[in-house]
Coordinates of C-alpha atoms and ligand atoms in Angstrom, one line a residue:
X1 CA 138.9 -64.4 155.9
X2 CA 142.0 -66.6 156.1
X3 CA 143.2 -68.6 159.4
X4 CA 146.2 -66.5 160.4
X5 CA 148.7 -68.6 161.8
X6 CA 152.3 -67.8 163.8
X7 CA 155.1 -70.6 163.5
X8 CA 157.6 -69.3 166.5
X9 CA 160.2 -70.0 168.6
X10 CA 163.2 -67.6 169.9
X11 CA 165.5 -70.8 169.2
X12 CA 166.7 -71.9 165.9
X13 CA 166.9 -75.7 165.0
X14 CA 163.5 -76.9 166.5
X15 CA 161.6 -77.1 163.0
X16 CA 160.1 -73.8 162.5
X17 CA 160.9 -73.8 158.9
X18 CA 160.3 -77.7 158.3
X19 CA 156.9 -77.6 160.1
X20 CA 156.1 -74.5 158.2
X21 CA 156.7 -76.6 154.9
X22 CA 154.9 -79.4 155.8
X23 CA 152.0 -77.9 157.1
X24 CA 151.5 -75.7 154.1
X25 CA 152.1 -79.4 151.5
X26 CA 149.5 -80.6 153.7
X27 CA 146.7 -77.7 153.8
X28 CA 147.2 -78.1 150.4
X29 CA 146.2 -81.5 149.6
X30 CA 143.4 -80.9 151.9
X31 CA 142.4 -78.3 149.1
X32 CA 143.2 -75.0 151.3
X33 CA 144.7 -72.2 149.3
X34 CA 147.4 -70.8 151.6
X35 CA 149.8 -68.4 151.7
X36 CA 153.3 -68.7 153.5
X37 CA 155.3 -66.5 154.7
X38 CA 159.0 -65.9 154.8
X39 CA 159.4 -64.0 158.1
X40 CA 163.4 -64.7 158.6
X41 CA 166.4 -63.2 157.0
X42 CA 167.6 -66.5 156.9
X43 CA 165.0 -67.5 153.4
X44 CA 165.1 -71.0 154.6
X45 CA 161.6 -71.5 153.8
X46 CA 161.8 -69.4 150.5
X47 CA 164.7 -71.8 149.3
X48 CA 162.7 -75.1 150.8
X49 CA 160.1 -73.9 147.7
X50 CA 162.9 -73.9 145.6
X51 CA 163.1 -70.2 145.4
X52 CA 166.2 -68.4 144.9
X53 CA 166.2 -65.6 147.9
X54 CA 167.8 -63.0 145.8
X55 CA 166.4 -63.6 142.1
X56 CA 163.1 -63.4 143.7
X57 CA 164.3 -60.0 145.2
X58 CA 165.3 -58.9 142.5
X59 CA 162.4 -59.7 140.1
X60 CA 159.8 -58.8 142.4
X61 CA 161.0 -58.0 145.8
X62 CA 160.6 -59.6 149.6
X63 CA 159.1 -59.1 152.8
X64 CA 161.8 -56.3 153.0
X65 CA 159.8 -54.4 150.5
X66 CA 156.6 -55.6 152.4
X67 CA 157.8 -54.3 155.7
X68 CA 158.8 -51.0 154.5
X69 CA 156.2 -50.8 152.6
X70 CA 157.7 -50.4 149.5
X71 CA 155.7 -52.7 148.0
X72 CA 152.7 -55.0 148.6
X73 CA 152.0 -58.8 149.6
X74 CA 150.6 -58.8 145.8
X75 CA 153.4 -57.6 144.7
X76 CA 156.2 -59.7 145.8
X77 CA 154.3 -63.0 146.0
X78 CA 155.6 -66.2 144.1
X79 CA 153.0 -68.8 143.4
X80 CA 154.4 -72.1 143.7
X81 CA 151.5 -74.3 142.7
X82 CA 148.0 -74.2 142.4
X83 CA 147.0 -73.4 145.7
X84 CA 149.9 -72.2 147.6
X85 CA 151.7 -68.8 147.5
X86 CA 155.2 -67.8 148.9
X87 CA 156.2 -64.1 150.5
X88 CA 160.1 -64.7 150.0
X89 CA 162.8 -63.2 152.4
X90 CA 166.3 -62.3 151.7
X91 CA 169.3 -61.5 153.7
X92 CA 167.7 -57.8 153.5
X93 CA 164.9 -58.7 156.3
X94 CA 167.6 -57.9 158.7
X95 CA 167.5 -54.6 158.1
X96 CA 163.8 -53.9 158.1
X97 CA 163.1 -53.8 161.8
X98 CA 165.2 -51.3 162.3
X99 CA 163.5 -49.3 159.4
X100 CA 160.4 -49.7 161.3
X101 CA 160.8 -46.9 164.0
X102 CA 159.6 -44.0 161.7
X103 CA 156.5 -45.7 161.8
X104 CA 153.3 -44.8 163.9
X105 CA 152.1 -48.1 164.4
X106 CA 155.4 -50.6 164.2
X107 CA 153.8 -53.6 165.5
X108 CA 151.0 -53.8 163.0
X109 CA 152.8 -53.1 160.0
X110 CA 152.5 -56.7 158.6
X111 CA 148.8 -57.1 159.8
X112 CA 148.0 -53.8 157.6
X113 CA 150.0 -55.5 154.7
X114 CA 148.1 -58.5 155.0
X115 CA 144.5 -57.1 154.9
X116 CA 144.2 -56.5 151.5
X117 CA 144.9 -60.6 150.4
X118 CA 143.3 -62.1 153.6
X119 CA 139.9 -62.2 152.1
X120 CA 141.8 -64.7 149.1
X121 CA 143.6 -67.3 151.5
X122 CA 141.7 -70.0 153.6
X123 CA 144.9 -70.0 155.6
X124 CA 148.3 -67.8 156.6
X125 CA 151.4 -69.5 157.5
X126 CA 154.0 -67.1 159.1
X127 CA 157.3 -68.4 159.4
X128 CA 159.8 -66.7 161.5
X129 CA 163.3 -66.1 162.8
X130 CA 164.7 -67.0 166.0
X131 CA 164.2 -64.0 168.0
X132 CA 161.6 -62.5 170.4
X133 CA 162.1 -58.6 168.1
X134 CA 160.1 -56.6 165.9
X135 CA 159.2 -59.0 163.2
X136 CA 158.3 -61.5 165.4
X137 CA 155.8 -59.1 167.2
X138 CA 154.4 -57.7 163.5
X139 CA 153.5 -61.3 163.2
X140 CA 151.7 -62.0 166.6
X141 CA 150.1 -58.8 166.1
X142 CA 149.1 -60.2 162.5
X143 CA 147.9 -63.8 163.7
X144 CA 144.9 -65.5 165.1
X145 CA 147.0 -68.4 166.5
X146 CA 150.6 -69.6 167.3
X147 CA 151.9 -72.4 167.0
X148 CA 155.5 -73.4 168.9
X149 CA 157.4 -76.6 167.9
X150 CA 160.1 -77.4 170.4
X151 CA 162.7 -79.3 170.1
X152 CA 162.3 -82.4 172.5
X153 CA 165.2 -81.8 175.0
X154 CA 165.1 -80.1 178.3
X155 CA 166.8 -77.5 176.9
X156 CA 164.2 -76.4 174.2
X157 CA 161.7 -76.7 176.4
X158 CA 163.0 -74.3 179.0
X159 CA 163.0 -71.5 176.2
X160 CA 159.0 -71.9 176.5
X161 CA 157.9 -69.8 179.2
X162 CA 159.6 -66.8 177.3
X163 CA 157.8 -67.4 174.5
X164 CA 154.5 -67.6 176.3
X165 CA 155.2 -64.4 178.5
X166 CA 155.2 -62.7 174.8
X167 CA 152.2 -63.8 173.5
X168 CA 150.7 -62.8 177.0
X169 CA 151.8 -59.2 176.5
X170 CA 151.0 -59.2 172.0
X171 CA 147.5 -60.3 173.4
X172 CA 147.4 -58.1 176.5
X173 CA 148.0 -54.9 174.7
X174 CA 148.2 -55.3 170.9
X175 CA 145.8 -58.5 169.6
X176 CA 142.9 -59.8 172.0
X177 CA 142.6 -62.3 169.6
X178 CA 145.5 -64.0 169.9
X179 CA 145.7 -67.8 170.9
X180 CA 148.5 -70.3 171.3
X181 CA 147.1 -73.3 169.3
X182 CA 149.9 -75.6 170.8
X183 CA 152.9 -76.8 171.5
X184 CA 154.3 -79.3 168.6
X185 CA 157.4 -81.2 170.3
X186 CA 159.6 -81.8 167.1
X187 CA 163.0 -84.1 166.3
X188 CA 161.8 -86.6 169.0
X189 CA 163.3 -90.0 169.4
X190 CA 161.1 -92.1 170.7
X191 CA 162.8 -94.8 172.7
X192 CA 165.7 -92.3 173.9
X193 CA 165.2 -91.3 177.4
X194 CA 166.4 -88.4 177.7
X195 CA 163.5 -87.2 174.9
X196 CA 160.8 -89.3 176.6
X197 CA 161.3 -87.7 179.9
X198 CA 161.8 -84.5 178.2
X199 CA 158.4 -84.7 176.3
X200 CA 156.9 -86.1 179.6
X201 CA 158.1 -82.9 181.3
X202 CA 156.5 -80.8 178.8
X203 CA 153.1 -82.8 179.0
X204 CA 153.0 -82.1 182.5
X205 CA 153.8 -78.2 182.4
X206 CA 151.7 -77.7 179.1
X207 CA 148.6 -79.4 181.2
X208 CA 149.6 -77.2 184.2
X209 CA 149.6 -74.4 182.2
X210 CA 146.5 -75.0 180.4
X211 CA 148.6 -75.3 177.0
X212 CA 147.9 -78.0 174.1
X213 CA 150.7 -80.7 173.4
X214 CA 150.4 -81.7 169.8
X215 CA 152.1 -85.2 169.2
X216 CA 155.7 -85.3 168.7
X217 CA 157.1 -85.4 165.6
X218 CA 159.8 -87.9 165.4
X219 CA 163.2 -87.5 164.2
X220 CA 164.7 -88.8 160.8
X221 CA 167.3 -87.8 158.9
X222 CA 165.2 -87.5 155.7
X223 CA 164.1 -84.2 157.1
X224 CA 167.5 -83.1 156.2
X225 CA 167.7 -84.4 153.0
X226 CA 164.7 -83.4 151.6
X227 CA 165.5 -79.8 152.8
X228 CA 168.7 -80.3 150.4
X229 CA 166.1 -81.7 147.6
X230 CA 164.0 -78.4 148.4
X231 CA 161.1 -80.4 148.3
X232 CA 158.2 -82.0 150.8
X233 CA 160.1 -85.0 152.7
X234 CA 157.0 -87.0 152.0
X235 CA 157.1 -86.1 148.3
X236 CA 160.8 -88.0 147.8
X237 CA 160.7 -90.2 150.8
X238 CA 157.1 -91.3 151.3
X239 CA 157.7 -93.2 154.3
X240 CA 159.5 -91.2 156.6
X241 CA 158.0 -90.9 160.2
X242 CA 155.8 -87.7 160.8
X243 CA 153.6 -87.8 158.1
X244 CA 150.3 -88.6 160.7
X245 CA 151.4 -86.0 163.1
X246 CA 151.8 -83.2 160.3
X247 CA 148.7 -84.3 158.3
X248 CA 146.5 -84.2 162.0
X249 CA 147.6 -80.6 162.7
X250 CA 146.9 -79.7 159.1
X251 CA 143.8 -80.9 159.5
X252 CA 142.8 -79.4 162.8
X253 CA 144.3 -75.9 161.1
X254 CA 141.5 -76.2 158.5
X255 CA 138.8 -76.4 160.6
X256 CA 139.7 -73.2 162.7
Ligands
ADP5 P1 164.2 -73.7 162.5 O1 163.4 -73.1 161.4 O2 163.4 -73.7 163.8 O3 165.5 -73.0 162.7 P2 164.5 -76.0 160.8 O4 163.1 -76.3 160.3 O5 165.4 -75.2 159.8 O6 164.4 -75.2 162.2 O7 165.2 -77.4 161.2 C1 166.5 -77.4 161.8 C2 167.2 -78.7 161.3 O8 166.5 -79.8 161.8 C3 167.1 -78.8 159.8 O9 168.4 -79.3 159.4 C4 166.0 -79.8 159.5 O10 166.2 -80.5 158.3 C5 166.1 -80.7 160.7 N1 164.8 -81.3 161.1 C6 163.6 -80.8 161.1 N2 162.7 -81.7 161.4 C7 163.3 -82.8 161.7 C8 162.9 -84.1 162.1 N3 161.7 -84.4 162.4 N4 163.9 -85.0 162.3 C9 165.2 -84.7 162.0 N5 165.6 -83.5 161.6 C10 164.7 -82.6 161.5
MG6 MG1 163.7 -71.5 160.2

């Protein structure tokens, strides 16, 4: 059965979508068929595959369809190369959590959904939006393990406990199973204070809190433009700072 894996945080702009990418173009080299999903309106991660949001809803549908249940995972699927497979989003994700509440169980709709491929993925890589609501929860509820990059400012990293407090209650009284893999402190600087006393801060209440720090992923603005490119920043700019950091986490994701 595949490693089911959460990418979250209730902010937007920390990396969710970029770590989601790179993770998934490195779990592929390592030879791991995995499947990603698009868990926020936004599609930023179904256009970083160089989808088009709405001519994939349109030929085959989204996680719309999947969250309704209008159609399956198998169904709306894109494969993108030989070992990794996108569920896309469109704008229309918005409206699905609020379609949710004639169901009996509308936390676990997306683990249901996800039962009948799990068996076919060594890995699932949930991408989502920046909220604490519904879809987030159907993907806790769905997942083995979270991951949480962070932005490394003060800021970012007060937004953590919030997170933390829901994963505490998905495990409490919806998914036993669910772990927090780690922190992953993302857009660092290293050499700016304020982001080395920031990740030092975070060091020390990750340890205090029995949480894993993963190691920072530094900034660069090739991030940016590859996102334009819709393709892997190490694909067009092999040298761009991360690379290590991703691979290592990639790594330790395949072993789970
Ligand atoms: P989220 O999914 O959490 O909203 P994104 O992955 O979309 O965040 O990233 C937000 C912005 O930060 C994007 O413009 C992205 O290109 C940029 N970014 C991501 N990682 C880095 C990095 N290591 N250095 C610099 N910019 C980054
Ligand atoms: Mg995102």
């Amino acid at each position: 059965m595949a490693t089911i894996i959460t990418i979250a945080n209730q902010k937007g702009g920390v990396a969710k979508t970029t770590s989601t990418r790179h993770l998934a173009y490195f779990l592929d080299l390592a030879g791991c068929k995995t499947l990603v999903i698009d868990n926020d309106h936004q599609a930023n991660l179904t256009q970083y595959f160089g989808l088009d949001p709405i001519e994939c809803e349109e030929a085959h549908g989204s996680m719309y369809h999947v969250i309704t249940g209008a159609k399956t995972i198998r169904d709306v699927m894109v494969q993108v190369n030989e070992r990794v497979f996108v569920v896309p989003a469109a704008l229309s994700l918005a409206e699905a959590g609020a379609r949710l509440i004639h169901e009996t169980d509308v936390n676990g709709v997306l683990k249901a959904a996800l039962r009948e491929v799990a068996g076919e993925f060594d890995v699932i890589l949930i991408d989502c939006g920046p909220n604490l609501e519904r879809l987030l929860i159907n993907a806790l509820v769905a997942s083995q393990w979270v991951i949480v990059p962070v932005k490394t400012d003060s800021l970012s990293i007060s937004g953590i406990p919030a997170l933390v407090s829901t994963i505490t209650k998905v495990r409490a009284s919806m998914n036993p199973t669910l772990q927090l893999l780690g922190v992953l402190p993302t857009i660092y600087h290293p050499g700016r204070q304020a982001d080395e006393k920031a990740l030092a801060r975070l060091r020390d209440e990750a340890k205090a809190a029995g949480i894993s720090v993963f190691d920072p992923i530094p900034a660069a603005t090739n991030y940016d433009k590859a996102a334009d490119l819709q393709k892997p920043v190490f694909e067009v700019f092999p040298e761009t700072p991360g690379r290590e950091e991703y691979e290592l986490l990639a790594q330790l994701i395949k072993v789970l």
